[in-house]
mmCIF file of C-alpha atoms in Angstrom:
data_model
loop_
_atom_site.group_PDB
_atom_site.id
_atom_site.type_symbol
_atom_site.label_atom_id
_atom_site.label_comp_id
_atom_site.label_asym_id
_atom_site.label_seq_id
_atom_site.Cartn_x
_atom_site.Cartn_y
_atom_site.Cartn_z
ATOM 1 C CA MET A 17 95.757 -12.824 -94.060
ATOM 2 C CA ILE A 18 97.501 -14.884 -96.077
ATOM 3 C CA ASP A 19 99.803 -17.736 -94.819
ATOM 4 C CA ASP A 20 103.020 -18.686 -97.100
ATOM 5 C CA SER A 21 103.568 -21.269 -94.098
ATOM 6 C CA THR A 22 104.557 -23.680 -96.819
ATOM 7 C CA ASP A 23 106.591 -20.825 -98.838
ATOM 8 C CA ARG A 24 109.147 -20.989 -97.022
ATOM 9 C CA GLN A 25 112.181 -23.644 -96.794
ATOM 10 C CA THR A 26 113.213 -24.997 -92.822
ATOM 11 C CA ASP A 27 116.678 -25.753 -92.024
ATOM 12 C CA SER A 28 116.490 -28.814 -91.106
ATOM 13 C CA ASN A 29 118.028 -31.241 -94.473
ATOM 14 C CA ASP A 30 121.125 -28.284 -95.365
ATOM 15 C CA SER A 31 123.181 -30.443 -92.456
ATOM 16 C CA THR A 32 122.484 -33.981 -94.137
ATOM 17 C CA ASP A 33 122.107 -32.708 -98.124
ATOM 18 C CA GLU A 34 124.925 -31.172 -100.869
ATOM 19 C CA ALA A 35 123.273 -29.066 -103.064
ATOM 20 C CA VAL A 36 124.630 -30.505 -106.668
ATOM 21 C CA PRO A 37 124.253 -28.283 -110.110
ATOM 22 C CA HIS A 38 121.660 -30.353 -112.716
ATOM 23 C CA ARG A 39 124.317 -30.761 -115.597
ATOM 24 C CA LEU A 40 123.898 -33.047 -118.612
ATOM 25 C CA SER A 41 126.196 -35.519 -118.708
ATOM 26 C CA GLY A 42 128.826 -36.451 -121.913
ATOM 27 C CA GLY A 43 126.555 -39.515 -121.869
ATOM 28 C CA SER A 44 124.131 -38.104 -121.280
ATOM 29 C CA PHE A 45 123.920 -35.802 -123.982
ATOM 30 C CA ALA A 46 125.098 -38.394 -126.633
ATOM 31 C CA ALA A 47 122.371 -40.367 -126.058
ATOM 32 C CA GLY A 48 120.012 -37.662 -126.870
ATOM 33 C CA VAL A 49 122.296 -36.768 -129.872
ATOM 34 C CA ALA A 50 122.117 -40.329 -131.028
ATOM 35 C CA LEU A 51 118.456 -41.256 -130.659
ATOM 36 C CA GLY A 52 117.802 -37.920 -132.739
ATOM 37 C CA ALA A 53 119.429 -38.821 -134.931
ATOM 38 C CA LEU A 54 118.218 -42.614 -135.227
ATOM 39 C CA LEU A 55 115.023 -40.720 -134.812
ATOM 40 C CA GLY A 56 115.399 -38.127 -137.290
ATOM 41 C CA ALA A 57 116.555 -40.960 -140.201
ATOM 42 C CA ALA A 58 113.498 -43.225 -139.494
ATOM 43 C CA VAL A 59 111.367 -40.205 -140.464
ATOM 44 C CA ALA A 60 113.751 -39.155 -143.433
ATOM 45 C CA LEU A 61 112.617 -43.419 -144.446
ATOM 46 C CA LEU A 62 109.249 -43.097 -144.450
ATOM 47 C CA PHE A 63 109.105 -40.774 -146.551
ATOM 48 C CA ALA A 64 111.550 -41.785 -149.519
ATOM 49 C CA PRO A 65 110.782 -43.133 -152.089
ATOM 50 C CA ALA A 66 111.138 -46.627 -151.174
ATOM 51 C CA SER A 67 108.686 -50.581 -151.376
ATOM 52 C CA GLY A 68 106.906 -50.298 -148.496
ATOM 53 C CA GLN A 69 108.544 -53.863 -147.132
ATOM 54 C CA ALA A 70 111.276 -51.506 -148.121
ATOM 55 C CA THR A 71 110.879 -48.667 -145.565
ATOM 56 C CA ARG A 72 109.644 -51.185 -142.996
ATOM 57 C CA GLY A 73 113.212 -52.614 -142.911
ATOM 58 C CA ARG A 74 114.873 -50.390 -142.613
ATOM 59 C CA VAL A 75 112.471 -48.073 -139.551
ATOM 60 C CA ARG A 76 112.745 -51.812 -137.767
ATOM 61 C CA ARG A 77 116.993 -51.892 -138.490
ATOM 62 C CA HIS A 78 117.377 -48.962 -136.416
ATOM 63 C CA LEU A 79 114.878 -49.174 -133.524
ATOM 64 C CA GLU A 80 116.361 -52.069 -133.278
ATOM 65 C CA GLU A 81 120.368 -50.249 -133.457
ATOM 66 C CA ALA A 82 118.343 -47.583 -131.167
ATOM 67 C CA ARG A 83 117.052 -50.232 -128.064
ATOM 68 C CA ASP A 84 120.600 -51.644 -127.880
ATOM 69 C CA TYR A 85 122.619 -48.516 -127.182
ATOM 70 C CA ALA A 86 119.669 -47.750 -125.103
ATOM 71 C CA GLU A 87 120.484 -51.033 -123.129
ATOM 72 C CA ASP A 88 124.203 -50.696 -123.502
ATOM 73 C CA GLU A 89 123.776 -46.974 -122.329
ATOM 74 C CA PHE A 90 121.404 -47.660 -119.272
ATOM 75 C CA GLU A 91 123.489 -50.856 -117.906
ATOM 76 C CA ASP A 92 126.315 -48.309 -117.929
ATOM 77 C CA LEU A 93 125.002 -46.069 -116.059
ATOM 78 C CA SER A 94 123.754 -48.829 -113.490
ATOM 79 C CA ASN A 95 126.763 -49.579 -113.239
ATOM 80 C CA ARG A 96 128.590 -45.974 -112.074
ATOM 81 C CA ALA A 97 125.290 -45.938 -110.079
ATOM 82 C CA ARG A 98 126.495 -48.897 -108.118
ATOM 83 C CA LYS A 99 129.494 -47.998 -107.735
ATOM 84 C CA GLU A 100 128.952 -44.266 -106.625
ATOM 85 C CA LEU A 101 126.431 -46.018 -103.711
ATOM 86 C CA ARG A 102 128.988 -47.925 -103.095
ATOM 87 C CA ARG A 103 131.822 -45.723 -102.610
ATOM 88 C CA ARG A 104 129.191 -43.876 -100.567
ATOM 89 C CA VAL A 105 127.622 -46.118 -98.344
ATOM 90 C CA GLY A 106 130.995 -47.751 -97.235
#
């Protein structure tokens, strides 16, 4: 006999948890597109005919821009999460 008790879900938490669909927000999608574009540009620069010093400078500049963008997006997300938490907790 096979014990399938781990496959059963209990309804004990169903009354307190709300089902929330997993969707990408517009900001998440935009961040993904921007990151993809920056990574693509960095790879293109690595294969472009330019001196090593110029290529490294371009890659460094693009990576700094990506880092700044990610920091801004994280700060925005943190602020939205804090506001939502305050709204839900009261």
